[in-house]
mmCIF file of C-alpha atoms in Angstrom:
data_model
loop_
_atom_site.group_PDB
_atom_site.id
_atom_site.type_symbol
_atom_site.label_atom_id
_atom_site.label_comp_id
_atom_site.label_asym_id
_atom_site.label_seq_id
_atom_site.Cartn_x
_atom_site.Cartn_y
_atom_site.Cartn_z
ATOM 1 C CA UNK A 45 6.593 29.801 -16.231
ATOM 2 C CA UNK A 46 8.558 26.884 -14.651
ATOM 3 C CA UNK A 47 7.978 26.235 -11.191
ATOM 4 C CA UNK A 48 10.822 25.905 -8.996
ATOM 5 C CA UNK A 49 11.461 24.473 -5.886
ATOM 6 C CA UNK A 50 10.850 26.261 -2.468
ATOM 7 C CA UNK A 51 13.904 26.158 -0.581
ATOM 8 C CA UNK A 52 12.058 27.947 2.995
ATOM 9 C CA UNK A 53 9.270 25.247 2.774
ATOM 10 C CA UNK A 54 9.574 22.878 4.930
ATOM 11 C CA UNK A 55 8.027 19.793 2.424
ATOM 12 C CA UNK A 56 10.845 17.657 1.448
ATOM 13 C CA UNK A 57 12.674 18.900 -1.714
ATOM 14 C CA UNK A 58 12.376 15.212 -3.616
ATOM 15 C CA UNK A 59 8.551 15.504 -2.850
ATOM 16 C CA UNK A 60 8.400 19.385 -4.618
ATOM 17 C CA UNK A 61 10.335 18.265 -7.549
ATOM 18 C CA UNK A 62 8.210 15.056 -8.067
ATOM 19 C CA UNK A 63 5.110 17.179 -7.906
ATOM 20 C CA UNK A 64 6.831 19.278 -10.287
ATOM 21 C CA UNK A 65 7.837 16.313 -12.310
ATOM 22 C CA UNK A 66 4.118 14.926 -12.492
ATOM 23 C CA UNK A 67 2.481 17.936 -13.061
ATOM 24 C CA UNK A 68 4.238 17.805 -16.552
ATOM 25 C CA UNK A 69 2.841 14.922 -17.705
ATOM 26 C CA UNK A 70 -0.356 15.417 -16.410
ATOM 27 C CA UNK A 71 -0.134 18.569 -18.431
ATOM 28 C CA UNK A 72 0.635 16.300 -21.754
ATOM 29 C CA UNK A 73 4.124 18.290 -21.369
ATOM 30 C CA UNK A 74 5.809 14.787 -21.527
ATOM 31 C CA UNK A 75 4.242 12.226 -23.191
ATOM 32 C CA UNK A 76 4.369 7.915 -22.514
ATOM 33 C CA UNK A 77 7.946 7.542 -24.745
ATOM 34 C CA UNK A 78 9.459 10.592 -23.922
ATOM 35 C CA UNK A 79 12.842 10.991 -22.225
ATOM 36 C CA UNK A 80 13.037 13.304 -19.841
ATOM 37 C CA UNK A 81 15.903 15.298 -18.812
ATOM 38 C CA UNK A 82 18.905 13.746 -17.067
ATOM 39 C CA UNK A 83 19.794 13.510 -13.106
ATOM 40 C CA UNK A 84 22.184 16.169 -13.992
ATOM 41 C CA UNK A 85 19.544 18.453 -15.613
ATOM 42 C CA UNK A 86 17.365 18.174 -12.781
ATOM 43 C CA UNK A 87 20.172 18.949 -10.671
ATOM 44 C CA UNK A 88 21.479 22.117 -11.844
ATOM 45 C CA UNK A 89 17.627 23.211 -13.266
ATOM 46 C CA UNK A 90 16.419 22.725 -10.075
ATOM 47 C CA UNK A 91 19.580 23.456 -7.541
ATOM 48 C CA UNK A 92 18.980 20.388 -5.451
ATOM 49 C CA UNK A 93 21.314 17.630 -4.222
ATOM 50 C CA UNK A 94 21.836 14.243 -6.906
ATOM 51 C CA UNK A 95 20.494 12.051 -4.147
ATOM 52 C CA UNK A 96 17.763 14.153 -3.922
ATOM 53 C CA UNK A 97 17.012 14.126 -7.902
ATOM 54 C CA UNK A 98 17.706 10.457 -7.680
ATOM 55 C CA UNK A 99 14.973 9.970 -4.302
ATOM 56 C CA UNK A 100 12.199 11.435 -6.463
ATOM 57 C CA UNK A 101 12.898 9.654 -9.551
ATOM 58 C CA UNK A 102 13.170 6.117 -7.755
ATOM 59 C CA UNK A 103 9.521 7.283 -6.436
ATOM 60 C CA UNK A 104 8.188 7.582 -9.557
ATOM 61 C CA UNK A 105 9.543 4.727 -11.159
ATOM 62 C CA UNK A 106 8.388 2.769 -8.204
ATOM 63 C CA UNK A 107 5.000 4.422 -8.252
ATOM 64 C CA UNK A 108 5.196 3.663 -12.398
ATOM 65 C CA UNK A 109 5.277 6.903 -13.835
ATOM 66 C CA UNK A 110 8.832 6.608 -15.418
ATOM 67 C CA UNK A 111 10.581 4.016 -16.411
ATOM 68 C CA UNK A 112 14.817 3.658 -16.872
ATOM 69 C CA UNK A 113 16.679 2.025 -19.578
ATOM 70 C CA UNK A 114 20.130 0.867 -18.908
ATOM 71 C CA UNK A 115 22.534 3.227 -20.921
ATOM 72 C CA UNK A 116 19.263 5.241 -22.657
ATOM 73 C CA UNK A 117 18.343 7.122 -19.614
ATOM 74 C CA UNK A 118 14.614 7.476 -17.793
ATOM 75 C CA UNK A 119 11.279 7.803 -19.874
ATOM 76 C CA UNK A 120 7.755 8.748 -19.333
ATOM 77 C CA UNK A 121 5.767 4.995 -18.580
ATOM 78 C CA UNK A 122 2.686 4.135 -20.370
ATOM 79 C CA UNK A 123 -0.690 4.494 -18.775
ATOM 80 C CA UNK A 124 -1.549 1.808 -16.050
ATOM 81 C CA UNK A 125 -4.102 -0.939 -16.884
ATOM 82 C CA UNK A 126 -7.220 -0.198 -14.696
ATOM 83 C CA UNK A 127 -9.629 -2.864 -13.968
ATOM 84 C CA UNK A 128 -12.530 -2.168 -11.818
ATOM 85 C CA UNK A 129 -13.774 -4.694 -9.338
ATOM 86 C CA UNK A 130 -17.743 -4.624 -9.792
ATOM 87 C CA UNK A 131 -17.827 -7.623 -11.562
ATOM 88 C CA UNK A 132 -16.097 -10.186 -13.580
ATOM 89 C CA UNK A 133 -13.463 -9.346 -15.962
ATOM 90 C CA UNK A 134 -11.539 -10.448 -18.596
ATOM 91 C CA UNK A 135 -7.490 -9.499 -18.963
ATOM 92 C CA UNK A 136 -7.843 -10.091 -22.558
ATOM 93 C CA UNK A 137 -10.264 -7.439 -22.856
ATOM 94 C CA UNK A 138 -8.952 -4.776 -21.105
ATOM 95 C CA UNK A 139 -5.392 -5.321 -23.160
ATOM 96 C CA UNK A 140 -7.568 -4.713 -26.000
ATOM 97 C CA UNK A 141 -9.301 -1.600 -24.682
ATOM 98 C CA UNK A 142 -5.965 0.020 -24.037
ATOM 99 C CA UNK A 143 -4.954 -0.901 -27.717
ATOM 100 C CA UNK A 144 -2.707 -3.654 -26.746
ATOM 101 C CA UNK A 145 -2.485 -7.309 -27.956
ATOM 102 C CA UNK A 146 -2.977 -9.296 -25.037
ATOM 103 C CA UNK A 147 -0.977 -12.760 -25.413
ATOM 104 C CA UNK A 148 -0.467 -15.447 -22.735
ATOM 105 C CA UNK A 149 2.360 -17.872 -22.918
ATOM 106 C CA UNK A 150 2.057 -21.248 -20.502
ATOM 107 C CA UNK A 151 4.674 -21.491 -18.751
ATOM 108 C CA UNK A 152 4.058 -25.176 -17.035
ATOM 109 C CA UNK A 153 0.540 -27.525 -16.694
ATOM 110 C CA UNK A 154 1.249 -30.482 -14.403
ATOM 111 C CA UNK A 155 -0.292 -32.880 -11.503
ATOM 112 C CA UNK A 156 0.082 -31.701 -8.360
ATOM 113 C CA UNK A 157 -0.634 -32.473 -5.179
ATOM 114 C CA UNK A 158 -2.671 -29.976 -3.499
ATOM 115 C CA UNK A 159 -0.318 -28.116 -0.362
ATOM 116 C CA UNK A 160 -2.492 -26.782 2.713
ATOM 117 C CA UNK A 161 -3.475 -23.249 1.369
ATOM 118 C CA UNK A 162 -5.233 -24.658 -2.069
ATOM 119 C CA UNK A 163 -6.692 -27.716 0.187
ATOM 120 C CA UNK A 164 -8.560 -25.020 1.938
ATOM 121 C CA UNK A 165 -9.379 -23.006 -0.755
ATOM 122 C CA UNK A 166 -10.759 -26.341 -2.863
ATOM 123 C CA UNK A 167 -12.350 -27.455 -0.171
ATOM 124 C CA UNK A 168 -10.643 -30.940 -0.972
ATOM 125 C CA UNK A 169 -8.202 -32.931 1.246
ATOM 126 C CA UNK A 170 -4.484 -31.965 1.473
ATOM 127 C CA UNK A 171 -2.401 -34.107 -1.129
ATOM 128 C CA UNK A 172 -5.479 -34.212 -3.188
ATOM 129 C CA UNK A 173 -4.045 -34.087 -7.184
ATOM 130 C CA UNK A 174 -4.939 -30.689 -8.368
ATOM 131 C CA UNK A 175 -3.874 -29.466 -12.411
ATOM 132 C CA UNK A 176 -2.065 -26.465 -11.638
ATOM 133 C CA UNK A 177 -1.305 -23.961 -14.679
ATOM 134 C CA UNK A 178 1.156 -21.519 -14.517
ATOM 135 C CA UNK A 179 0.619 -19.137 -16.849
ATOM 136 C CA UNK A 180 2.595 -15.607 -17.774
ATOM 137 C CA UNK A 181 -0.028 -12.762 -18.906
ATOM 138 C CA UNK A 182 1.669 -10.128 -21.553
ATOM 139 C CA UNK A 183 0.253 -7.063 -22.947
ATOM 140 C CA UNK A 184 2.431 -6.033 -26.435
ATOM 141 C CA UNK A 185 4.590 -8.523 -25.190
ATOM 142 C CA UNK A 186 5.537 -6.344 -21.581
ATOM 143 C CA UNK A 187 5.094 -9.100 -18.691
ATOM 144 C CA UNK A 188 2.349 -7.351 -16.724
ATOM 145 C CA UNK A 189 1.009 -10.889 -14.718
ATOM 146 C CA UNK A 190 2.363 -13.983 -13.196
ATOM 147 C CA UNK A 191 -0.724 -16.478 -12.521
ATOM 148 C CA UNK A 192 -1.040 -19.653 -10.799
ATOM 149 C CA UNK A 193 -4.626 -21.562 -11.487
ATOM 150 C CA UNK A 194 -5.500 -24.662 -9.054
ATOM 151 C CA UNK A 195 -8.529 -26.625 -10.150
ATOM 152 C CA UNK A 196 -9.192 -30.181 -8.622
ATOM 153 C CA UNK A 197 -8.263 -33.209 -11.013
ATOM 154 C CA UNK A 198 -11.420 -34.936 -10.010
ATOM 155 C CA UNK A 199 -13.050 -32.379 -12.065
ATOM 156 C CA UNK A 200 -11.453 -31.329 -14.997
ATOM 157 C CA UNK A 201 -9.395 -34.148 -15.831
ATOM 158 C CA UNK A 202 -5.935 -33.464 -18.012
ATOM 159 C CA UNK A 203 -5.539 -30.071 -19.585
ATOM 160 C CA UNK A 204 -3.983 -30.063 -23.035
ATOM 161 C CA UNK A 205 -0.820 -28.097 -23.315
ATOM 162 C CA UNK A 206 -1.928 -25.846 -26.295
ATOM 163 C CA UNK A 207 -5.486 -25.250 -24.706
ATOM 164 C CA UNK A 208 -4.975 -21.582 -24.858
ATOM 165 C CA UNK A 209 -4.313 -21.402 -28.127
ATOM 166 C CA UNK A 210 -8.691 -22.291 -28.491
ATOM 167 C CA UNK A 211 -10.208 -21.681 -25.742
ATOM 168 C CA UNK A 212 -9.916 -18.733 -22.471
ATOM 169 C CA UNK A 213 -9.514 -20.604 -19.402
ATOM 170 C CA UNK A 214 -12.875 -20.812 -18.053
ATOM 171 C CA UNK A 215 -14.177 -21.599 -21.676
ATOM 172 C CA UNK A 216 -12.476 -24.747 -21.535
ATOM 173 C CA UNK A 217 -13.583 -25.378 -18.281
ATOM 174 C CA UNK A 218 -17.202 -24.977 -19.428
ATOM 175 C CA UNK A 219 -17.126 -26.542 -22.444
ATOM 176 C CA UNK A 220 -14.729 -29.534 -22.265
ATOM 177 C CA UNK A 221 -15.556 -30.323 -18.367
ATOM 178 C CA UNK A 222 -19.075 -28.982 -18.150
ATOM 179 C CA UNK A 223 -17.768 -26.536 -14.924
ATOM 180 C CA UNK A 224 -19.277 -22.791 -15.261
ATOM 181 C CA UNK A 225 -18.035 -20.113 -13.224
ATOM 182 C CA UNK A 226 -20.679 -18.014 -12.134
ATOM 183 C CA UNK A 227 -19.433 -15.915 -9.232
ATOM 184 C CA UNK A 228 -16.002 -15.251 -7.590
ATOM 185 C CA UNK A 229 -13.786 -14.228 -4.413
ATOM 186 C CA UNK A 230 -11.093 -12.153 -4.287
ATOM 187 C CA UNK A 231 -8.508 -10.913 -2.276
ATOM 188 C CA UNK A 232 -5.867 -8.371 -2.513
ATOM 189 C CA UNK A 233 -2.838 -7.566 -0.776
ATOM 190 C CA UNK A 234 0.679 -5.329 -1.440
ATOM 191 C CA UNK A 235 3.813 -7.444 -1.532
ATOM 192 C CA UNK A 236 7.469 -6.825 -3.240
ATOM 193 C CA UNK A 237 8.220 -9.544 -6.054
ATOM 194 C CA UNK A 238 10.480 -12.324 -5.035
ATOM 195 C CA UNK A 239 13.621 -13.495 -6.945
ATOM 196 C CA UNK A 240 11.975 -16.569 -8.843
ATOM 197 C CA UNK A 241 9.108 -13.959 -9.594
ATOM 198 C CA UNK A 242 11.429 -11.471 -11.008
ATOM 199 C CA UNK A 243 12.881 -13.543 -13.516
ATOM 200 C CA UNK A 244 9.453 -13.551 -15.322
ATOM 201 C CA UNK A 245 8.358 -9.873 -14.896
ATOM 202 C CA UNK A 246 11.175 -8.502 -15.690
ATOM 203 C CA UNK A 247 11.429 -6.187 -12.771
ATOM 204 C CA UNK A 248 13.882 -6.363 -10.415
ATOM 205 C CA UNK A 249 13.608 -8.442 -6.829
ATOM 206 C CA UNK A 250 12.072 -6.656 -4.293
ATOM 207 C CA UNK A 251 9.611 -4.618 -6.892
ATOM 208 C CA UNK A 252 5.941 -4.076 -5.583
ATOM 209 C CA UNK A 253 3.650 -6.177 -6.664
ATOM 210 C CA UNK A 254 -0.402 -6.759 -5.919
ATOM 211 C CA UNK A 255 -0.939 -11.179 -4.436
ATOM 212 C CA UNK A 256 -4.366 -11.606 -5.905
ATOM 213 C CA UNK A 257 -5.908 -14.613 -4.790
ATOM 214 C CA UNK A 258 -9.199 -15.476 -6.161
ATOM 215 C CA UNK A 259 -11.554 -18.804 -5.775
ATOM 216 C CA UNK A 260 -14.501 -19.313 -8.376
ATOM 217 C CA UNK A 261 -17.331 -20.768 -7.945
ATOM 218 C CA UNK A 262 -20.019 -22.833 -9.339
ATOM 219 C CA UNK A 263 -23.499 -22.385 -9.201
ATOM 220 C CA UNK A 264 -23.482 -24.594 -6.596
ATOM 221 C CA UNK A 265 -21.680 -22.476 -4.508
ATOM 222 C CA UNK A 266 -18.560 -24.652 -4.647
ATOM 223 C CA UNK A 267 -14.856 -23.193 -5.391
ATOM 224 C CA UNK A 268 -13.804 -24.989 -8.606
ATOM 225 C CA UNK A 269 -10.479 -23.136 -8.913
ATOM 226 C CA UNK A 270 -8.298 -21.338 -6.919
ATOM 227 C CA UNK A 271 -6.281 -18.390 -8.605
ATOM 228 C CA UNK A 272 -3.335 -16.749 -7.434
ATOM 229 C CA UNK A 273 -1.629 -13.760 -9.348
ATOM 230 C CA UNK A 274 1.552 -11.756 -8.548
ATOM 231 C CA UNK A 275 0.351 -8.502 -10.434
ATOM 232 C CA UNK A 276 3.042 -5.748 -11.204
ATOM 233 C CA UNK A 277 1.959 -2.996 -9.173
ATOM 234 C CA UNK A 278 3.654 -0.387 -11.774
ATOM 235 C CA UNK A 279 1.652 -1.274 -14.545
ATOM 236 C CA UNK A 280 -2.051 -1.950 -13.125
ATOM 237 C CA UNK A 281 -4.605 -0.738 -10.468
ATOM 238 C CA UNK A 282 -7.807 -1.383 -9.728
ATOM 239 C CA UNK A 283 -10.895 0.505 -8.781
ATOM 240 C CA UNK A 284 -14.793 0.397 -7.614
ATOM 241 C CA UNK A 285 -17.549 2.589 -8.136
ATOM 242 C CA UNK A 286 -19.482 3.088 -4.785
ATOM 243 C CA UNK A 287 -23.256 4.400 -4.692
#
């Protein structure tokens, strides 16, 4: 039997109907693809107000359960990428484990001087040159990353534009510039997606996003790159296993 919504409770009407909403694709009722019915539908099934059909759908499109197409309507989203955080990982990899192709296209590699925030995160002196590559990181093509690497000049020299096309990033690191990455920082934090940043994740401005900044280090104990991502926050999450 349906469920409907409780008009004497007193939890919002836009929160009932998205539990209702999610309940059918936990169920496998909907599946990623499908289109579910139409603000109208929902309206008249469910005897609620549009804005209030239209409140718990921009939830869950926010949230990255559904996903509207201009002039198609709004569909069930495909799983998010999890990624736990015990240990190093690789994006490739986990694109593959969710039976994706994983493909990264370079976006820009130049010399740089380094600004205040990757001075301190080098540990190198401000206006130090730095090779900073921009890089966008696609699964089946979808944008899901924007990613900013910093590693100091004196280090790694000149980075070829097609490096990717041979080597992961810290492969070429290891094996061109003799720099292995054996432990690293990281630090998350919720932001919504700027305008600039929009333009290459396809979402719109003001999305929410993950800032993932992350400094690797040598064996040494020195930072030989600083890292920072804008991650769409509708498409991944990440976890850890406590003991």
């Amino acid at each position: 039997m349906e469920k409907k919504i409780n008009h004497e409770s007193p939890v919002p009407f836009y929160y009932q109907l998205k539990e209702i909403l999610k309940e059918n694709i936990i169920a496998g009722e909907w599946v990623p693809g499908d289109k579910i019915p139409s603000e109208n539908e929902l309206r008249f099934t469910y005897q609620i107000s549009r804005n209030t059909v239209k409140k718990a759908l921009d939830d869950m499109v926010q949230e990255g359960l559904l996903n509207r197409v201009q002039g198609k309507g709004t569909f069930v989203s495909k799983p998010k990428l999890e990624q736990s955080l015990t240990g190093f990982y690789s994006f490739s990899k986990v694109i593959k484990q969710q039976g994706m192709v994983p493909k990264d296209i370079v976006i820009s590699i130049e010399e740089t001087d380094a600004n205040a925030t990757v001075a301190n995160q080098l540990h190198i002196e401000p206006d130090e040159q730095v090779i900073a590559l921009r890089r966008l990181r696609c699964a089946d093509d979808e944008p899901i990353i924007l990613e900013t690497s910093y590693i100091p000049k004196k280090l790694i020299g000149a980075i070829p534009q097609d490096m990717l096309k041979h080597y992961s990033l810290y492969d070429y690191m290891e094996k061109e510039a003799g720099i292995v990455v054996v432990s690293a920082k990281e630090i998350f934090e919720p932001v919504l997606i700027r305008d600039y940043e929009s333009h290459y994740l396809e979402v719109k401005e003001g999305f929410p996003a993950l800032l993932l900044d992350r400094i690797a280090y040598n064996a040494a104990g020195n930072p030989v790159e600083f890292c920072r991502s804008i991650v769409r926050g509708d498409r991944c999450r990440f976890y850890t296993d406590l003991m």
